[in-house]
PDB file of C-alpha atoms in Angstrom:
ATOM      1  CA  MET A 233      93.297  66.852  54.203  1.00  0.00           C
ATOM      2  CA  ALA A 234      93.924  68.689  50.952  1.00  0.00           C
ATOM      3  CA  THR A 235      95.062  72.292  51.282  1.00  0.00           C
ATOM      4  CA  PRO A 236      92.098  74.619  51.866  1.00  0.00           C
ATOM      5  CA  VAL A 237      91.288  77.515  49.542  1.00  0.00           C
ATOM      6  CA  VAL A 238      89.882  80.771  50.942  1.00  0.00           C
ATOM      7  CA  PHE A 239      87.995  83.004  48.482  1.00  0.00           C
ATOM      8  CA  LEU A 240      87.625  86.694  49.400  1.00  0.00           C
ATOM      9  CA  HIS A 241      85.027  88.668  47.480  1.00  0.00           C
ATOM     10  CA  ALA A 242      84.945  92.161  45.982  1.00  0.00           C
ATOM     11  CA  PHE A 243      83.005  95.236  47.168  1.00  0.00           C
ATOM     12  CA  PRO A 244      80.011  95.309  47.527  1.00  0.00           C
ATOM     13  CA  TYR A 245      79.553  91.720  46.400  1.00  0.00           C
ATOM     14  CA  ARG A 246      78.917  88.613  48.440  1.00  0.00           C
ATOM     15  CA  PRO A 247      80.655  85.218  48.617  1.00  0.00           C
ATOM     16  CA  ALA A 248      78.348  83.903  45.876  1.00  0.00           C
ATOM     17  CA  MET A 249      80.497  85.705  43.306  1.00  0.00           C
ATOM     18  CA  TRP A 250      82.869  82.727  43.650  1.00  0.00           C
ATOM     19  CA  ASP A 251      80.284  80.037  42.807  1.00  0.00           C
ATOM     20  CA  ASP A 252      81.973  79.108  39.534  1.00  0.00           C
ATOM     21  CA  GLN A 253      85.453  78.982  41.075  1.00  0.00           C
ATOM     22  CA  ARG A 254      84.230  76.909  44.007  1.00  0.00           C
ATOM     23  CA  ARG A 255      83.234  74.172  41.580  1.00  0.00           C
ATOM     24  CA  ILE A 256      86.676  73.945  40.000  1.00  0.00           C
ATOM     25  CA  VAL A 257      88.523  73.311  43.258  1.00  0.00           C
ATOM     26  CA  GLN A 258      86.578  70.168  44.123  1.00  0.00           C
ATOM     27  CA  GLY A 259      88.445  67.956  46.519  1.00  0.00           C
ATOM     28  CA  HIS A 260      89.791  70.901  48.501  1.00  0.00           C
ATOM     29  CA  PRO A 261      88.024  72.457  51.477  1.00  0.00           C
ATOM     30  CA  VAL A 262      86.677  75.895  50.557  1.00  0.00           C
ATOM     31  CA  LEU A 263      85.915  78.886  52.772  1.00  0.00           C
ATOM     32  CA  ARG A 264      84.129  81.949  51.402  1.00  0.00           C
ATOM     33  CA  PRO A 265      83.851  84.436  54.279  1.00  0.00           C
ATOM     34  CA  ASP A 266      81.495  87.388  54.073  1.00  0.00           C
ATOM     35  CA  ILE A 267      83.782  90.408  54.436  1.00  0.00           C
ATOM     36  CA  LEU A 268      81.322  93.197  53.605  1.00  0.00           C
ATOM     37  CA  GLY A 269      80.700  95.623  56.448  1.00  0.00           C
ATOM     38  CA  PHE A 270      84.081  96.057  58.146  1.00  0.00           C
ATOM     39  CA  GLU A 271      85.191  99.641  58.823  1.00  0.00           C
ATOM     40  CA  ASN A 272      88.758  98.363  59.207  1.00  0.00           C
ATOM     41  CA  LEU A 273      90.275  95.819  56.827  1.00  0.00           C
ATOM     42  CA  GLU A 274      92.553  94.525  59.572  1.00  0.00           C
ATOM     43  CA  SER A 275      89.355  93.512  61.384  1.00  0.00           C
ATOM     44  CA  ALA A 276      88.125  91.799  58.226  1.00  0.00           C
ATOM     45  CA  ALA A 277      91.399  89.855  58.086  1.00  0.00           C
ATOM     46  CA  ALA A 278      91.087  88.880  61.742  1.00  0.00           C
ATOM     47  CA  HIS A 279      87.560  87.641  61.016  1.00  0.00           C
ATOM     48  CA  VAL A 280      88.889  85.416  58.228  1.00  0.00           C
ATOM     49  CA  LEU A 281      91.551  83.961  60.523  1.00  0.00           C
ATOM     50  CA  LEU A 282      88.921  83.261  63.183  1.00  0.00           C
ATOM     51  CA  GLU A 283      86.782  81.387  60.668  1.00  0.00           C
ATOM     52  CA  MET A 284      89.832  79.333  59.700  1.00  0.00           C
ATOM     53  CA  ASP A 285      90.578  78.622  63.349  1.00  0.00           C
ATOM     54  CA  ASN A 286      87.001  77.467  63.899  1.00  0.00           C
ATOM     55  CA  LEU A 287      87.510  74.945  61.092  1.00  0.00           C
ATOM     56  CA  GLY A 288      90.895  73.854  62.419  1.00  0.00           C
ATOM     57  CA  TRP A 289      92.737  75.110  59.339  1.00  0.00           C
ATOM     58  CA  GLN A 290      96.353  76.142  59.867  1.00  0.00           C
ATOM     59  CA  LYS A 291      97.167  77.158  56.282  1.00  0.00           C
ATOM     60  CA  ALA A 292      95.386  77.972  53.029  1.00  0.00           C
ATOM     61  CA  VAL A 293      95.706  79.391  49.562  1.00  0.00           C
ATOM     62  CA  PHE A 294      94.026  82.819  49.610  1.00  0.00           C
ATOM     63  CA  VAL A 295      92.225  84.078  46.489  1.00  0.00           C
ATOM     64  CA  GLY A 296      91.035  87.689  46.576  1.00  0.00           C
ATOM     65  CA  LEU A 297      89.514  90.012  44.005  1.00  0.00           C
ATOM     66  CA  SER A 298      89.552  93.809  44.489  1.00  0.00           C
ATOM     67  CA  MET A 299      88.586  94.340  48.158  1.00  0.00           C
ATOM     68  CA  GLY A 300      89.412  90.669  48.682  1.00  0.00           C
ATOM     69  CA  GLY A 301      92.956  91.415  47.557  1.00  0.00           C
ATOM     70  CA  TYR A 302      93.198  94.312  49.999  1.00  0.00           C
ATOM     71  CA  VAL A 303      92.203  91.922  52.785  1.00  0.00           C
ATOM     72  CA  ILE A 304      94.845  89.423  51.618  1.00  0.00           C
ATOM     73  CA  PHE A 305      97.510  92.075  52.189  1.00  0.00           C
ATOM     74  CA  ARG A 306      96.156  92.634  55.711  1.00  0.00           C
ATOM     75  CA  LEU A 307      96.190  88.861  56.273  1.00  0.00           C
ATOM     76  CA  TRP A 308      99.808  88.713  55.183  1.00  0.00           C
ATOM     77  CA  ASN A 309     100.597  91.552  57.570  1.00  0.00           C
ATOM     78  CA  LEU A 310      98.887  89.705  60.449  1.00  0.00           C
ATOM     79  CA  ALA A 311      99.748  86.059  59.821  1.00  0.00           C
ATOM     80  CA  PRO A 312     102.093  85.251  56.927  1.00  0.00           C
ATOM     81  CA  GLU A 313     102.632  81.770  58.360  1.00  0.00           C
ATOM     82  CA  ARG A 314      99.038  80.878  57.384  1.00  0.00           C
ATOM     83  CA  PHE A 315      99.754  81.158  53.631  1.00  0.00           C
ATOM     84  CA  VAL A 316     100.528  78.424  51.117  1.00  0.00           C
ATOM     85  CA  GLY A 317     100.073  80.873  48.229  1.00  0.00           C
ATOM     86  CA  MET A 318      97.949  83.811  47.132  1.00  0.00           C
ATOM     87  CA  VAL A 319      95.990  84.948  44.085  1.00  0.00           C
ATOM     88  CA  LEU A 320      95.638  88.716  43.687  1.00  0.00           C
ATOM     89  CA  ALA A 321      92.939  89.470  41.121  1.00  0.00           C
ATOM     90  CA  ASP A 322      91.946  92.936  39.899  1.00  0.00           C
ATOM     91  CA  THR A 323      93.371  94.634  42.958  1.00  0.00           C
ATOM     92  CA  ARG A 324      96.181  96.997  43.944  1.00  0.00           C
ATOM     93  CA  ALA A 325      98.735  97.441  46.700  1.00  0.00           C
ATOM     94  CA  THR A 326      98.559 101.239  46.723  1.00  0.00           C
ATOM     95  CA  PRO A 327      96.171 103.106  49.080  1.00  0.00           C
ATOM     96  CA  ASP A 328      93.365 105.416  48.050  1.00  0.00           C
ATOM     97  CA  THR A 329      94.338 108.847  46.786  1.00  0.00           C
ATOM     98  CA  ALA A 330      92.849 111.912  48.461  1.00  0.00           C
ATOM     99  CA  GLU A 331      90.423 112.204  45.550  1.00  0.00           C
ATOM    100  CA  GLN A 332      89.338 108.575  45.899  1.00  0.00           C
ATOM    101  CA  LYS A 333      88.760 109.021  49.635  1.00  0.00           C
ATOM    102  CA  VAL A 334      86.511 112.003  48.936  1.00  0.00           C
ATOM    103  CA  GLY A 335      84.634 109.991  46.331  1.00  0.00           C
ATOM    104  CA  ARG A 336      83.991 107.147  48.758  1.00  0.00           C
ATOM    105  CA  ALA A 337      82.756 109.597  51.419  1.00  0.00           C
ATOM    106  CA  ARG A 338      80.348 111.181  48.936  1.00  0.00           C
ATOM    107  CA  THR A 339      79.068 107.762  47.897  1.00  0.00           C
ATOM    108  CA  ALA A 340      78.503 106.845  51.544  1.00  0.00           C
ATOM    109  CA  GLU A 341      76.543 110.045  52.147  1.00  0.00           C
ATOM    110  CA  ARG A 342      74.379 109.406  49.121  1.00  0.00           C
ATOM    111  CA  ILE A 343      73.670 105.835  50.243  1.00  0.00           C
ATOM    112  CA  ARG A 344      72.597 107.197  53.640  1.00  0.00           C
ATOM    113  CA  ALA A 345      70.215 109.597  51.923  1.00  0.00           C
ATOM    114  CA  GLU A 346      68.913 107.472  49.059  1.00  0.00           C
ATOM    115  CA  GLY A 347      69.733 103.817  49.644  1.00  0.00           C
ATOM    116  CA  MET A 348      71.360 101.660  46.944  1.00  0.00           C
ATOM    117  CA  GLY A 349      69.018 102.548  44.085  1.00  0.00           C
ATOM    118  CA  PHE A 350      71.444 104.940  42.391  1.00  0.00           C
ATOM    119  CA  PHE A 351      74.511 102.752  42.831  1.00  0.00           C
ATOM    120  CA  PRO A 352      74.379 100.649  39.624  1.00  0.00           C
ATOM    121  CA  GLU A 353      74.259 103.794  37.508  1.00  0.00           C
ATOM    122  CA  GLY A 354      77.989 104.478  37.715  1.00  0.00           C
ATOM    123  CA  ALA A 355      79.282 101.211  39.129  1.00  0.00           C
ATOM    124  CA  LEU A 356      78.258  99.131  36.118  1.00  0.00           C
ATOM    125  CA  GLN A 357      80.473 101.337  33.956  1.00  0.00           C
ATOM    126  CA  THR A 358      83.539 100.835  36.138  1.00  0.00           C
ATOM    127  CA  ASN A 359      83.043  97.259  37.345  1.00  0.00           C
ATOM    128  CA  LEU A 360      82.376  95.671  33.968  1.00  0.00           C
ATOM    129  CA  GLY A 361      84.465  95.933  30.825  1.00  0.00           C
ATOM    130  CA  ASP A 362      83.251  97.237  27.471  1.00  0.00           C
ATOM    131  CA  THR A 363      83.090  93.697  26.057  1.00  0.00           C
ATOM    132  CA  THR A 364      80.812  92.483  28.836  1.00  0.00           C
ATOM    133  CA  ARG A 365      78.516  95.495  28.709  1.00  0.00           C
ATOM    134  CA  ALA A 366      78.179  95.118  24.947  1.00  0.00           C
ATOM    135  CA  ASN A 367      77.770  91.339  24.710  1.00  0.00           C
ATOM    136  CA  ARG A 368      76.555  89.900  28.025  1.00  0.00           C
ATOM    137  CA  PRO A 369      73.294  91.553  29.074  1.00  0.00           C
ATOM    138  CA  ALA A 370      72.447  88.729  31.500  1.00  0.00           C
ATOM    139  CA  LEU A 371      75.668  89.281  33.446  1.00  0.00           C
ATOM    140  CA  VAL A 372      75.126  93.043  33.428  1.00  0.00           C
ATOM    141  CA  GLU A 373      71.690  92.507  34.960  1.00  0.00           C
ATOM    142  CA  GLN A 374      73.069  90.004  37.489  1.00  0.00           C
ATOM    143  CA  VAL A 375      75.628  92.534  38.673  1.00  0.00           C
ATOM    144  CA  ARG A 376      72.991  95.284  38.755  1.00  0.00           C
ATOM    145  CA  GLN A 377      70.803  93.176  41.031  1.00  0.00           C
ATOM    146  CA  THR A 378      73.793  92.400  43.255  1.00  0.00           C
ATOM    147  CA  PHE A 379      74.388  96.121  43.746  1.00  0.00           C
ATOM    148  CA  LEU A 380      70.734  96.778  44.536  1.00  0.00           C
ATOM    149  CA  ALA A 381      70.640  93.924  47.054  1.00  0.00           C
ATOM    150  CA  ALA A 382      73.720  95.086  48.978  1.00  0.00           C
ATOM    151  CA  ASP A 383      72.965  96.116  52.565  1.00  0.00           C
ATOM    152  CA  PRO A 384      73.301  99.924  52.765  1.00  0.00           C
ATOM    153  CA  GLY A 385      74.783 100.024  56.275  1.00  0.00           C
ATOM    154  CA  ARG A 386      77.381  97.371  55.557  1.00  0.00           C
ATOM    155  CA  THR A 387      78.224  99.014  52.252  1.00  0.00           C
ATOM    156  CA  ILE A 388      78.840 102.336  54.023  1.00  0.00           C
ATOM    157  CA  ALA A 389      81.042 100.606  56.605  1.00  0.00           C
ATOM    158  CA  SER A 390      83.121  98.967  53.887  1.00  0.00           C
ATOM    159  CA  LEU A 391      83.533 102.281  52.084  1.00  0.00           C
ATOM    160  CA  LYS A 392      85.230 103.610  55.214  1.00  0.00           C
ATOM    161  CA  GLY A 393      87.429 100.527  55.457  1.00  0.00           C
ATOM    162  CA  LEU A 394      88.469 100.857  51.825  1.00  0.00           C
ATOM    163  CA  ALA A 395      89.236 104.562  52.164  1.00  0.00           C
ATOM    164  CA  ASP A 396      91.280 104.064  55.334  1.00  0.00           C
ATOM    165  CA  ARG A 397      93.290 101.053  54.206  1.00  0.00           C
ATOM    166  CA  PRO A 398      97.070 101.419  54.552  1.00  0.00           C
ATOM    167  CA  ASP A 399      99.661 101.355  51.809  1.00  0.00           C
ATOM    168  CA  SER A 400     100.549  97.707  51.132  1.00  0.00           C
ATOM    169  CA  VAL A 401     103.402  98.426  48.717  1.00  0.00           C
ATOM    170  CA  PRO A 402     106.021  97.974  51.496  1.00  0.00           C
ATOM    171  CA  LEU A 403     104.665  94.457  52.057  1.00  0.00           C
ATOM    172  CA  LEU A 404     105.304  93.310  48.483  1.00  0.00           C
ATOM    173  CA  PRO A 405     109.007  92.359  48.815  1.00  0.00           C
ATOM    174  CA  THR A 406     108.239  90.481  52.051  1.00  0.00           C
ATOM    175  CA  ILE A 407     105.849  88.040  50.346  1.00  0.00           C
ATOM    176  CA  THR A 408     107.668  84.704  50.335  1.00  0.00           C
ATOM    177  CA  VAL A 409     104.939  82.419  48.940  1.00  0.00           C
ATOM    178  CA  PRO A 410     104.060  81.912  45.256  1.00  0.00           C
ATOM    179  CA  VAL A 411     101.662  84.536  43.909  1.00  0.00           C
ATOM    180  CA  LEU A 412      99.377  84.575  40.880  1.00  0.00           C
ATOM    181  CA  ILE A 413      98.365  88.045  39.687  1.00  0.00           C
ATOM    182  CA  LEU A 414      95.301  88.256  37.430  1.00  0.00           C
ATOM    183  CA  VAL A 415      93.792  91.374  35.889  1.00  0.00           C
ATOM    184  CA  GLY A 416      91.151  92.063  33.255  1.00  0.00           C
ATOM    185  CA  GLU A 417      92.578  93.787  30.197  1.00  0.00           C
ATOM    186  CA  GLU A 418      89.648  96.249  30.307  1.00  0.00           C
ATOM    187  CA  ASP A 419      89.838  96.892  34.069  1.00  0.00           C
ATOM    188  CA  THR A 420      89.827 100.649  34.639  1.00  0.00           C
ATOM    189  CA  LEU A 421      89.490 100.532  38.456  1.00  0.00           C
ATOM    190  CA  THR A 422      92.632  98.485  39.099  1.00  0.00           C
ATOM    191  CA  PRO A 423      94.213  98.475  35.641  1.00  0.00           C
ATOM    192  CA  PRO A 424      97.008  96.252  34.309  1.00  0.00           C
ATOM    193  CA  ALA A 425      99.540  98.938  35.236  1.00  0.00           C
ATOM    194  CA  GLU A 426      98.689  98.380  38.913  1.00  0.00           C
ATOM    195  CA  ALA A 427      99.040  94.631  38.445  1.00  0.00           C
ATOM    196  CA  ARG A 428     102.474  95.128  36.905  1.00  0.00           C
ATOM    197  CA  ARG A 429     103.473  97.299  39.834  1.00  0.00           C
ATOM    198  CA  MET A 430     102.603  94.456  42.193  1.00  0.00           C
ATOM    199  CA  ALA A 431     104.464  91.987  39.985  1.00  0.00           C
ATOM    200  CA  ASP A 432     107.547  94.219  40.054  1.00  0.00           C
ATOM    201  CA  GLY A 433     107.551  94.130  43.846  1.00  0.00           C
ATOM    202  CA  ILE A 434     106.725  90.479  44.635  1.00  0.00           C
ATOM    203  CA  PRO A 435     109.668  88.042  44.408  1.00  0.00           C
ATOM    204  CA  ASP A 436     107.846  84.870  43.253  1.00  0.00           C
ATOM    205  CA  ASN A 437     104.937  85.723  40.995  1.00  0.00           C
ATOM    206  CA  ARG A 438     103.342  85.029  37.678  1.00  0.00           C
ATOM    207  CA  MET A 439     100.959  87.499  36.024  1.00  0.00           C
ATOM    208  CA  LEU A 440      98.219  87.044  33.451  1.00  0.00           C
ATOM    209  CA  ILE A 441      96.040  89.633  31.747  1.00  0.00           C
ATOM    210  CA  ILE A 442      92.521  88.226  31.232  1.00  0.00           C
ATOM    211  CA  PRO A 443      91.195  89.135  27.765  1.00  0.00           C
ATOM    212  CA  GLY A 444      87.731  90.617  27.286  1.00  0.00           C
ATOM    213  CA  ALA A 445      87.271  91.307  30.987  1.00  0.00           C
ATOM    214  CA  GLY A 446      87.003  94.369  33.189  1.00  0.00           C
ATOM    215  CA  HIS A 447      87.197  94.572  36.980  1.00  0.00           C
ATOM    216  CA  LEU A 448      85.218  91.374  37.606  1.00  0.00           C
ATOM    217  CA  SER A 449      87.458  89.075  35.609  1.00  0.00           C
ATOM    218  CA  ASN A 450      86.278  85.877  37.321  1.00  0.00           C
ATOM    219  CA  LEU A 451      82.707  86.584  36.170  1.00  0.00           C
ATOM    220  CA  GLU A 452      83.467  88.214  32.820  1.00  0.00           C
ATOM    221  CA  ASN A 453      85.887  85.594  31.495  1.00  0.00           C
ATOM    222  CA  PRO A 454      85.545  82.622  33.849  1.00  0.00           C
ATOM    223  CA  LYS A 455      87.171  80.202  31.398  1.00  0.00           C
ATOM    224  CA  ALA A 456      90.467  82.117  31.310  1.00  0.00           C
ATOM    225  CA  PHE A 457      90.316  82.931  35.032  1.00  0.00           C
ATOM    226  CA  ASN A 458      89.582  79.334  36.026  1.00  0.00           C
ATOM    227  CA  THR A 459      92.269  77.887  33.766  1.00  0.00           C
ATOM    228  CA  ALA A 460      94.858  80.182  35.335  1.00  0.00           C
ATOM    229  CA  LEU A 461      93.637  79.422  38.844  1.00  0.00           C
ATOM    230  CA  GLN A 462      93.633  75.665  38.306  1.00  0.00           C
ATOM    231  CA  GLY A 463      97.133  75.755  36.855  1.00  0.00           C
ATOM    232  CA  PHE A 464      98.426  77.768  39.793  1.00  0.00           C
ATOM    233  CA  LEU A 465      96.789  75.527  42.381  1.00  0.00           C
ATOM    234  CA  SER A 466      98.162  72.398  40.715  1.00  0.00           C
ATOM    235  CA  GLU A 467     101.671  73.868  41.007  1.00  0.00           C
ATOM    236  CA  LEU A 468     101.601  74.492  44.712  1.00  0.00           C
ATOM    237  CA  ILE A 469      98.943  72.371  46.410  1.00  0.00           C
ATOM    238  CA  VAL A 470     100.178  69.118  47.850  1.00  0.00           C
ATOM    239  CA  HIS A 471      97.443  66.495  48.056  1.00  0.00           C
TER     240      HIS A 471
END
């Protein structure tokens, strides 16, 4: 069997955000777990491992964007022997600041009071880059609808998990598998400086800044993202 690929989605998205990437890894088993709704990211990682166990998969290449990257760090902490390689896209190893924790708590309270209706208002500005918001109205609307469709209770639970996640910086020098780091050049949530910090700490990595993309680089510039992903997979996957 070809090496499996596990795609881990961003917050508060769903596994469908990886539809385009799923198509480019044809020939390899693909798992896209739903990781929205965990109050503890270690529990989300354990859920991913259980899904792999149910499929009889011992190892995989893990691809995570934003929250998906945070879960990859928890997976590495739990079971490094399950990794063939990892792709860390638009994510960071550092924990939330005190200010970010407060912001997540306020967002959770507002969701409890109002539902998800207000959420796209600010999130579209931070999740999508200037280029996308100016030139790709269909994608902007797609992301808006994704926000509105997110389950409020699960979104609140994930906000707690994100706020409480541990510092993964100490894990960086322990990562012994090849790593691809991708980041949108217009990403303001997990900017290129955070990607460089991860690159500085991980022994075997390659980093690429995705042009014309913000925080959702796989959706905003899928051609560049997919080319980088395919190249990385061809380097390390043994058929």
